[in-house]
PDB file of C-alpha atoms in Angstrom:
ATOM      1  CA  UNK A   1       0.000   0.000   0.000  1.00  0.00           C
ATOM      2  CA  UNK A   2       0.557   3.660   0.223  1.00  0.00           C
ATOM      3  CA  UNK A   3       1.442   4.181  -3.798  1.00  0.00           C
ATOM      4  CA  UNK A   4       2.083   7.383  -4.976  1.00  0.00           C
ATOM      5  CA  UNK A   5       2.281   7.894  -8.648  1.00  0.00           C
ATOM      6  CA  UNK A   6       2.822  11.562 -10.585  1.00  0.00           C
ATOM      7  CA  UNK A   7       1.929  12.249 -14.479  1.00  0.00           C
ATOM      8  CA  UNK A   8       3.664  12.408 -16.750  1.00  0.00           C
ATOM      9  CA  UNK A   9       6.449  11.244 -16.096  1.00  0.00           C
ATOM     10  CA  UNK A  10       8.539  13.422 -18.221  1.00  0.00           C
ATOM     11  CA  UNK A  11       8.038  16.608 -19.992  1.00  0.00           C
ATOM     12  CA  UNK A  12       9.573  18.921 -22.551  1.00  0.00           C
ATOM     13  CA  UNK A  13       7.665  21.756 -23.433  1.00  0.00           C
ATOM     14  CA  UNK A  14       8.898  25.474 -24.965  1.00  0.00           C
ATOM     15  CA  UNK A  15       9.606  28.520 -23.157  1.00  0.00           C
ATOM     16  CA  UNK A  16       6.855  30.600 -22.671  1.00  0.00           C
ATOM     17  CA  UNK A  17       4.110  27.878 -22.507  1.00  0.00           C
ATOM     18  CA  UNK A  18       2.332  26.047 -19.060  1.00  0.00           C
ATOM     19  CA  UNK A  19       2.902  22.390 -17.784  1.00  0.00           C
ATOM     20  CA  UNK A  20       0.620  20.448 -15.743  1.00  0.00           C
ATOM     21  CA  UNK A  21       1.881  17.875 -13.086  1.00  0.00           C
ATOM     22  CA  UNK A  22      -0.161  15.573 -11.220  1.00  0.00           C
ATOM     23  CA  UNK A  23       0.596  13.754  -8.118  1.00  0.00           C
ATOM     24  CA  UNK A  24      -2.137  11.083  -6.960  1.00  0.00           C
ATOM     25  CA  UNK A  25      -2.031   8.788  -3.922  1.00  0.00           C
ATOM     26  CA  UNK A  26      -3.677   5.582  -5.129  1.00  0.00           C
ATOM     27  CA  UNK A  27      -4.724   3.477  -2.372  1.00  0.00           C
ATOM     28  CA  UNK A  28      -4.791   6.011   0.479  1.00  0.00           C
ATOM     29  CA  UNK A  29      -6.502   9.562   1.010  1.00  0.00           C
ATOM     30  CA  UNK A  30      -3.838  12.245   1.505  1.00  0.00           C
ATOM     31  CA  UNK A  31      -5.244  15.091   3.637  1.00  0.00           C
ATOM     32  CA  UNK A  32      -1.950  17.262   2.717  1.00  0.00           C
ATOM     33  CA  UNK A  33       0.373  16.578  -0.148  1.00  0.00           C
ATOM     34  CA  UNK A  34       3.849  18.048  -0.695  1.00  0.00           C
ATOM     35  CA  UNK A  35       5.575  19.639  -3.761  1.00  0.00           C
ATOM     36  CA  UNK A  36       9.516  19.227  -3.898  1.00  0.00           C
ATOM     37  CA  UNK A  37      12.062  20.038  -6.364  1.00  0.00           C
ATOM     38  CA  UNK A  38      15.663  18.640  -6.911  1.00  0.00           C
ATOM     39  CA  UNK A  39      18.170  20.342  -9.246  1.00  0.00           C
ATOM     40  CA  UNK A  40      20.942  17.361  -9.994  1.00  0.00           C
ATOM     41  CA  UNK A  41      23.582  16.178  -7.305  1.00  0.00           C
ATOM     42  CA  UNK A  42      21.308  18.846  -4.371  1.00  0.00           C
ATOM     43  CA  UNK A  43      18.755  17.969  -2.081  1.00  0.00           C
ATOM     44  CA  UNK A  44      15.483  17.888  -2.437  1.00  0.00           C
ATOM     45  CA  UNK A  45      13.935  21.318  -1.773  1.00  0.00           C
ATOM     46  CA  UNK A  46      10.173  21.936  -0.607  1.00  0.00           C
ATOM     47  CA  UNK A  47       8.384  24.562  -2.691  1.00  0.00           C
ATOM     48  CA  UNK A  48       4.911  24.069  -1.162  1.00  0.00           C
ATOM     49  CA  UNK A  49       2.816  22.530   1.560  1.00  0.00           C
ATOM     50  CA  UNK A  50      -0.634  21.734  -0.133  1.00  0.00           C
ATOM     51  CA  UNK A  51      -3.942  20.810   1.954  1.00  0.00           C
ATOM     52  CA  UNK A  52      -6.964  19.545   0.637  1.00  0.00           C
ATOM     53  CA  UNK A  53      -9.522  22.027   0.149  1.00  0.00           C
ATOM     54  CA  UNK A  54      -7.338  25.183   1.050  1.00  0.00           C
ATOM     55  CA  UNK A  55      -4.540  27.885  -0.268  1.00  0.00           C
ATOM     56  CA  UNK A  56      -0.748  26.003  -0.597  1.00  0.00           C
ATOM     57  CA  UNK A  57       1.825  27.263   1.176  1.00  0.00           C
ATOM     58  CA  UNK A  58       4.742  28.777   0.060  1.00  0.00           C
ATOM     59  CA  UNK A  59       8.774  27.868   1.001  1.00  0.00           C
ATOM     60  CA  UNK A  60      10.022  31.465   1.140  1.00  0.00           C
ATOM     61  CA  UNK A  61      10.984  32.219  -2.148  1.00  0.00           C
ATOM     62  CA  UNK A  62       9.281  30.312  -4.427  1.00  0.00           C
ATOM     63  CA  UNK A  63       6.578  32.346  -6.205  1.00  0.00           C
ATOM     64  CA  UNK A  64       3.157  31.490  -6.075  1.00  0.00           C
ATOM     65  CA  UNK A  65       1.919  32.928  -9.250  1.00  0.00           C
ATOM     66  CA  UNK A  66       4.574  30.713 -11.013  1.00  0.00           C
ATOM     67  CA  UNK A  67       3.661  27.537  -9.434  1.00  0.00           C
ATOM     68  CA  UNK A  68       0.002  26.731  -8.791  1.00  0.00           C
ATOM     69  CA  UNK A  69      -1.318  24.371  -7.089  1.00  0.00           C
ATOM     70  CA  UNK A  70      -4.415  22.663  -6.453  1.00  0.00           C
ATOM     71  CA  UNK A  71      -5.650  20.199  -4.156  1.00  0.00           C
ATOM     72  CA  UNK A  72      -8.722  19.264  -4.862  1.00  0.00           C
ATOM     73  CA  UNK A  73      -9.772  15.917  -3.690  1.00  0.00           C
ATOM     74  CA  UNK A  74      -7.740  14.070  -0.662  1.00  0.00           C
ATOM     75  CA  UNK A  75      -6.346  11.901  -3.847  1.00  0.00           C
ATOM     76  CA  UNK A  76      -5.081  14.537  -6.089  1.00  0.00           C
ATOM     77  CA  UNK A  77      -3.082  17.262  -6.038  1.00  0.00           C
ATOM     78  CA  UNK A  78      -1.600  19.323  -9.210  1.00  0.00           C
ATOM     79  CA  UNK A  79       1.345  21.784  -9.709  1.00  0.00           C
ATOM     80  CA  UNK A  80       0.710  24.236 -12.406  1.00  0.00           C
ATOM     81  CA  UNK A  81       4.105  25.659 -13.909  1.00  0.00           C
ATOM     82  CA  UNK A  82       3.189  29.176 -15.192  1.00  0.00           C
ATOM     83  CA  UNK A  83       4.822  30.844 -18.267  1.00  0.00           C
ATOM     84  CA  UNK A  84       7.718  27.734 -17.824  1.00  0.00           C
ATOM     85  CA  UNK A  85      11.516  28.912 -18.614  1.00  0.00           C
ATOM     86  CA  UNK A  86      14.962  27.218 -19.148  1.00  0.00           C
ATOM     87  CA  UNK A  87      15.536  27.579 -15.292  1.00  0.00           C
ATOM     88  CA  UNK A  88      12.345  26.056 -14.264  1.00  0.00           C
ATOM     89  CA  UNK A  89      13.783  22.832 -15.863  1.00  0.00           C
ATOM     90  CA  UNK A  90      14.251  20.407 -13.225  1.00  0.00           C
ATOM     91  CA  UNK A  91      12.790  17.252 -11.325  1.00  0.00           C
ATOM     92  CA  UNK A  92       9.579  17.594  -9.468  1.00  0.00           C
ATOM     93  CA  UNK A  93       8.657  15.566  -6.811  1.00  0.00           C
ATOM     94  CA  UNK A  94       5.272  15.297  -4.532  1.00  0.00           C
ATOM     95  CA  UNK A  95       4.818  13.762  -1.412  1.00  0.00           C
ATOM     96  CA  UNK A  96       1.522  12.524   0.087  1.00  0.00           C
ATOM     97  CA  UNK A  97       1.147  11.911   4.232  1.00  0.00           C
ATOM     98  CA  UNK A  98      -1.117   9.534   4.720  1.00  0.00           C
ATOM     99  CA  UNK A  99      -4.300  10.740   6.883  1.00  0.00           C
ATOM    100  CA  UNK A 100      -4.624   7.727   9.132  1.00  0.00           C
ATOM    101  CA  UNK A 101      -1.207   7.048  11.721  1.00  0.00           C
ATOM    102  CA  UNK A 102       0.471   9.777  13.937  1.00  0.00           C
ATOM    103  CA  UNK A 103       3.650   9.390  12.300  1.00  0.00           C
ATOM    104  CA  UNK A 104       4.924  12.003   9.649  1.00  0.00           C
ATOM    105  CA  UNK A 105       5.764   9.156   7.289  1.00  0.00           C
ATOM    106  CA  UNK A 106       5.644  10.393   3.716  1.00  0.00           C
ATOM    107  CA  UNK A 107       5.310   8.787   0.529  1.00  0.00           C
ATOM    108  CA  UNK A 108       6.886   9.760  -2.859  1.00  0.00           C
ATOM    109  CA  UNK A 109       6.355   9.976  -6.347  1.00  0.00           C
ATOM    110  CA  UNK A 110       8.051   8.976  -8.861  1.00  0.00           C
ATOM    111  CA  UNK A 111       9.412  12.020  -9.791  1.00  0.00           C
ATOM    112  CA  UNK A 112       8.443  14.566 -13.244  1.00  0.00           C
ATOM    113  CA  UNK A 113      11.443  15.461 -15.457  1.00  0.00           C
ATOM    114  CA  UNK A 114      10.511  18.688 -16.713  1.00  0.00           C
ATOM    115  CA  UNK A 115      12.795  20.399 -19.326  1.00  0.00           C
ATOM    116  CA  UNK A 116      12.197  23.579 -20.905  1.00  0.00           C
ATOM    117  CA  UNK A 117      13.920  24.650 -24.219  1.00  0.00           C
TER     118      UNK A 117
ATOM    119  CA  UNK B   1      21.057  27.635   6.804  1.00  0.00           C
ATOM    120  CA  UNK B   2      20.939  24.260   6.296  1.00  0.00           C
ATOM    121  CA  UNK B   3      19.366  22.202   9.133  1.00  0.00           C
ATOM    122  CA  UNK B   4      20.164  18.845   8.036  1.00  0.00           C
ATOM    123  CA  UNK B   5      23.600  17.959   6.995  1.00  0.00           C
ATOM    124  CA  UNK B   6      25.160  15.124   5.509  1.00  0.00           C
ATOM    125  CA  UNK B   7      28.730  15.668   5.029  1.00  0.00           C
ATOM    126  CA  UNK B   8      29.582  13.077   3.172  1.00  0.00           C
ATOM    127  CA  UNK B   9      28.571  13.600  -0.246  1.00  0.00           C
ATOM    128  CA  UNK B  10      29.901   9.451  -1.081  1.00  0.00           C
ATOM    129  CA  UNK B  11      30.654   6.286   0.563  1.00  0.00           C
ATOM    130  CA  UNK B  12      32.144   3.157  -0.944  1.00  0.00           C
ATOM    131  CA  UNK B  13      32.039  -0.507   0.854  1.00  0.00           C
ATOM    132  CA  UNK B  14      32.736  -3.638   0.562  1.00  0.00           C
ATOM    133  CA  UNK B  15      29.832  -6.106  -0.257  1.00  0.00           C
ATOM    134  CA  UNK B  16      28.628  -7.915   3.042  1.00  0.00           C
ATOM    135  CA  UNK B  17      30.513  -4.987   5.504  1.00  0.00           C
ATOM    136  CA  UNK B  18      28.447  -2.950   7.165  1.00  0.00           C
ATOM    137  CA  UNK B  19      27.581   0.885   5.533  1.00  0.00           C
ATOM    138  CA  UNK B  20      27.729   3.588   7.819  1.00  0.00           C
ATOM    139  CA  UNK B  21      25.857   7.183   6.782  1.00  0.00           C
ATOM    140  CA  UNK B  22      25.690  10.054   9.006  1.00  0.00           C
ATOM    141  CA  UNK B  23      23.368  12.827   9.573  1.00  0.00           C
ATOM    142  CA  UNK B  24      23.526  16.133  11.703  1.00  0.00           C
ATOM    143  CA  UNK B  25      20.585  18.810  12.511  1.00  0.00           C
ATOM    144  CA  UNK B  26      20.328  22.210  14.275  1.00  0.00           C
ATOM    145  CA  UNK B  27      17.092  22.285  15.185  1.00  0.00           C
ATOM    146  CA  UNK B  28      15.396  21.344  18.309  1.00  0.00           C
ATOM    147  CA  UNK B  29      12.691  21.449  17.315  1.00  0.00           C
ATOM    148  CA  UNK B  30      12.720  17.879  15.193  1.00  0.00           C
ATOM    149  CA  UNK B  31      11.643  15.085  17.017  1.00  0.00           C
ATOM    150  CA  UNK B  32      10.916  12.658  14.436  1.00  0.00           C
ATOM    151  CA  UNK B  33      13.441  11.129  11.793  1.00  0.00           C
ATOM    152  CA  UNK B  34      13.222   9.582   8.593  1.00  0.00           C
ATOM    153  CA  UNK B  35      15.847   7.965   6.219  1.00  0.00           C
ATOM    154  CA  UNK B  36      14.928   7.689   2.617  1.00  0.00           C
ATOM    155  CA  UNK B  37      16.672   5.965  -0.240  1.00  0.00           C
ATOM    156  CA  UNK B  38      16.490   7.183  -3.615  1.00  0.00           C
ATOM    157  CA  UNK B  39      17.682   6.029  -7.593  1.00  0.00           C
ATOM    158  CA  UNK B  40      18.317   8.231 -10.096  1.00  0.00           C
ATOM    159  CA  UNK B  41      15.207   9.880 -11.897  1.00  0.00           C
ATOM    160  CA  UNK B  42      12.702   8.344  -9.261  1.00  0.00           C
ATOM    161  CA  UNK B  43      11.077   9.558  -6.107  1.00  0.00           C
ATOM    162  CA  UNK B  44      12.372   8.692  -2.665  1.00  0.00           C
ATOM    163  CA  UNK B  45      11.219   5.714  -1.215  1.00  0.00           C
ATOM    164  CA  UNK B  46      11.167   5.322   2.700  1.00  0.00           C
ATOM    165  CA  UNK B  47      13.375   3.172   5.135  1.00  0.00           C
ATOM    166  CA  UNK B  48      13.101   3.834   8.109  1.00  0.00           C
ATOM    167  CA  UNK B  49      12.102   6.546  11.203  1.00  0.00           C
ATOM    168  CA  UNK B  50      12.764   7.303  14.480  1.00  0.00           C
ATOM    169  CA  UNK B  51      10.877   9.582  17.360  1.00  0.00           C
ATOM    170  CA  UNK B  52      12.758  11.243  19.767  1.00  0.00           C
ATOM    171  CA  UNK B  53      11.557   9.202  22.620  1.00  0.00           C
ATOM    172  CA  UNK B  54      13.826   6.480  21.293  1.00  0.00           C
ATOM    173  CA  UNK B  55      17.868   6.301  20.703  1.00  0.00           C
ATOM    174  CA  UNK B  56      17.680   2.765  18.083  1.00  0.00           C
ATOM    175  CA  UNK B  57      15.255   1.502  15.661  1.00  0.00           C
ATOM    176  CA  UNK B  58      15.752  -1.258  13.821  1.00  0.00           C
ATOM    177  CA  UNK B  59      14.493  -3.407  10.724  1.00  0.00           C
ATOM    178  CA  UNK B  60      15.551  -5.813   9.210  1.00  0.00           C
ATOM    179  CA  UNK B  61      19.318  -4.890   7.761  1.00  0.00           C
ATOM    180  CA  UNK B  62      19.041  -1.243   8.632  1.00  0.00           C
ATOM    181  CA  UNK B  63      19.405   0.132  12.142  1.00  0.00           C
ATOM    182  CA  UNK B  64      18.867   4.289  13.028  1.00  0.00           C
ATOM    183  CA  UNK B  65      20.220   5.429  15.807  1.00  0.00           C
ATOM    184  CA  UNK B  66      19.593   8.997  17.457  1.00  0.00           C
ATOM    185  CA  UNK B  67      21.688  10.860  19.743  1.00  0.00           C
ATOM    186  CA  UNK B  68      20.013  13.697  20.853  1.00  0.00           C
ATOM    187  CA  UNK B  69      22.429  15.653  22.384  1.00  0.00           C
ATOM    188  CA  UNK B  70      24.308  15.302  19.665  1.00  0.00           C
ATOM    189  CA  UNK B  71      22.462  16.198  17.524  1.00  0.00           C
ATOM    190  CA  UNK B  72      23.351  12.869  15.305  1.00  0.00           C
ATOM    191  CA  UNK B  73      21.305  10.209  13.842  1.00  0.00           C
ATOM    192  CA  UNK B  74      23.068   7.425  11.886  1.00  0.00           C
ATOM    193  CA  UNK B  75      22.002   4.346   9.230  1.00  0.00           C
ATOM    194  CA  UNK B  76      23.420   1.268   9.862  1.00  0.00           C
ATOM    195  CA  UNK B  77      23.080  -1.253   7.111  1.00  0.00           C
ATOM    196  CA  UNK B  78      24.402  -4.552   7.175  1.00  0.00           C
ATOM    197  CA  UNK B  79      25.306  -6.840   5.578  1.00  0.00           C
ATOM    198  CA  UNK B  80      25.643  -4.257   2.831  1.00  0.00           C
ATOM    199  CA  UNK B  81      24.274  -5.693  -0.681  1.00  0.00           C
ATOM    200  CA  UNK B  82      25.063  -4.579  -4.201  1.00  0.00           C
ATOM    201  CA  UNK B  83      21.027  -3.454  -4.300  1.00  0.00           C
ATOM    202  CA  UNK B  84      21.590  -1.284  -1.497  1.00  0.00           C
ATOM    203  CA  UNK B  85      23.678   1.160  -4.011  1.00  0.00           C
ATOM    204  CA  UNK B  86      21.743   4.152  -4.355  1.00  0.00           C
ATOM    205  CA  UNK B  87      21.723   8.082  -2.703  1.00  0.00           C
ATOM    206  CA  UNK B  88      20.877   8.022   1.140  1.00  0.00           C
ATOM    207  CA  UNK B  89      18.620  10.932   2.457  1.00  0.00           C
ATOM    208  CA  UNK B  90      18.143  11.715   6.014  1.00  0.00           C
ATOM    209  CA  UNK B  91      14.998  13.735   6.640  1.00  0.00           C
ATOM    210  CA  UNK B  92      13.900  15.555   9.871  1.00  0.00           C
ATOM    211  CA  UNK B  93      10.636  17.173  11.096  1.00  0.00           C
ATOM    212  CA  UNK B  94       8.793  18.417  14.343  1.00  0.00           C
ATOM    213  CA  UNK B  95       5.419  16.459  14.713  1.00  0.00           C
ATOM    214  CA  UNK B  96       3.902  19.375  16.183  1.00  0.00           C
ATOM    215  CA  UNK B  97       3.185  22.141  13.314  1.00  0.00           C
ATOM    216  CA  UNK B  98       3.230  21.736   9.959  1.00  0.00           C
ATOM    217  CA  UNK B  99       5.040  18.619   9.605  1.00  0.00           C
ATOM    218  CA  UNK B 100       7.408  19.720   6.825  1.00  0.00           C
ATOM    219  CA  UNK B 101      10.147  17.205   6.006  1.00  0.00           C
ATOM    220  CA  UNK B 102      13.682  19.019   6.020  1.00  0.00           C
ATOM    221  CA  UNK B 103      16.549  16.935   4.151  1.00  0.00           C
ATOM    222  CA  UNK B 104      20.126  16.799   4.030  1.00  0.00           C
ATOM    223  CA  UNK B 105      21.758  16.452   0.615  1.00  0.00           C
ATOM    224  CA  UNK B 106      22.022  13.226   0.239  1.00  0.00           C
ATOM    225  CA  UNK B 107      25.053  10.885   0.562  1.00  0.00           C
ATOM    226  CA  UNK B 108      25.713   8.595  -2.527  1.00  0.00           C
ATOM    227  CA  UNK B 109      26.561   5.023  -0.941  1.00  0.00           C
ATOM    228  CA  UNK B 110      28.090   2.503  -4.083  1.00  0.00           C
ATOM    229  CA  UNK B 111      28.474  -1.036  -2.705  1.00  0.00           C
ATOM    230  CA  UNK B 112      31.753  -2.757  -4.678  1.00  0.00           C
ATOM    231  CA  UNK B 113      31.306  -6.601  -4.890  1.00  0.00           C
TER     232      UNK B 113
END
């Protein structure tokens, strides 16, 4: 149990133009999901904390209006990259904390490969 | 300011000896641990945790242990197996509060046969 899985898996879109990513837990409901971002050979770095039925929040830093997200069902969450440039190209991960258990145990996707020429 | 640190960016053992990875934090505040393993060009997938309340946790091939006033948690794994070859991640967060998972930057662990 506790499967993650993001789409698509990998991405190459032009400069200028908006990519979708979505994260869904499959076989558990996620009450908050979480939206990470590795550049290669770094850590990875939280952009956002997203709850289900509210606003995302923020890392300090990372612009809003750039990255959307929505969380609209305890199963899905989606990261919107606005207006996408060469530097946005990276690897996206989400997270999902599953709602039952006390623990902070989170559970990854895959992983989106997004380049932008 | 980096919280969590992993200061070694690599590691090399012998197959069957036992791998050793290290992880330091700054901040109090954490209580809860997590180590995650991860392959290139997919998502992390999870070890194992520890709470504060406790100094060892173990599973299987892979021990944590947490010194608090230290500020050190380690990964024991052995026997160490070719399969275990991947990038090591030691997470922290405070289970009070938002929850948010801080990580180190990873140390790369290759496993010679």
């Amino acid at each position: 149990g506790a499967v993650v899985s993001q789409h698509p898996s990998r991405v190459i879109c032009k400069s200028g133009t908006s990519v979708k990513i979505e994260c869904r837990s499959l076989d558990f409901q996620a009450t908050t999901m979480f939206w990470y971002r590795q550049f290669p050979k770094q850590s990875l770095m939280l952009m956002a904390t997203s709850n289900e039925g509210s606003k995302a929040t923020y890392e300090q830093g990372v612009e809003k209006d750039k990255f959307l997200i929505n969380h609209a069902s305890l199963t899905l969450s989606t990261l919107t990259v606005t207006s996408a440039h060469p530097e946005d190209s990276s690897f996206y991960i989400c997270s999902a904390r599953r709602l039952a258990g006390g623990n902070n145990e989170q559970f990854f996707g895959p992983g989106t490969r997004l380049t932008v020429l | 300011d980096q919280q969590v640190k992993q200061n070694s960016p690599s590691l090399s053992v012998q197959e069957g000896r036992i791998s050793i990875l290290n992880c330091d934090y700054t901040n109090s505040m954490f209580d809860y641990f997590l180590w995650y393993k991860k392959y290139p060009a997919e998502g992390p997938t999870f070890l194992i945790s520890i709470s504060s309340i406790k100094d060892k946790n173990e599973d299987g091939r892979f021990t944590v242990f947490l010194n608090k006033s230290a500020k050190h948690l380690s990964l024991h794994i052995v026997p160490s197996q070719p399969g275990d070859s991947a990038v090591y991640f030691c997470a922290a967060s405070a289970l009070q509060g938002a929850q948010k998972l801080v990580f180190g930057q990873g140390t790369r662990l290759t496993i010679n046969p």
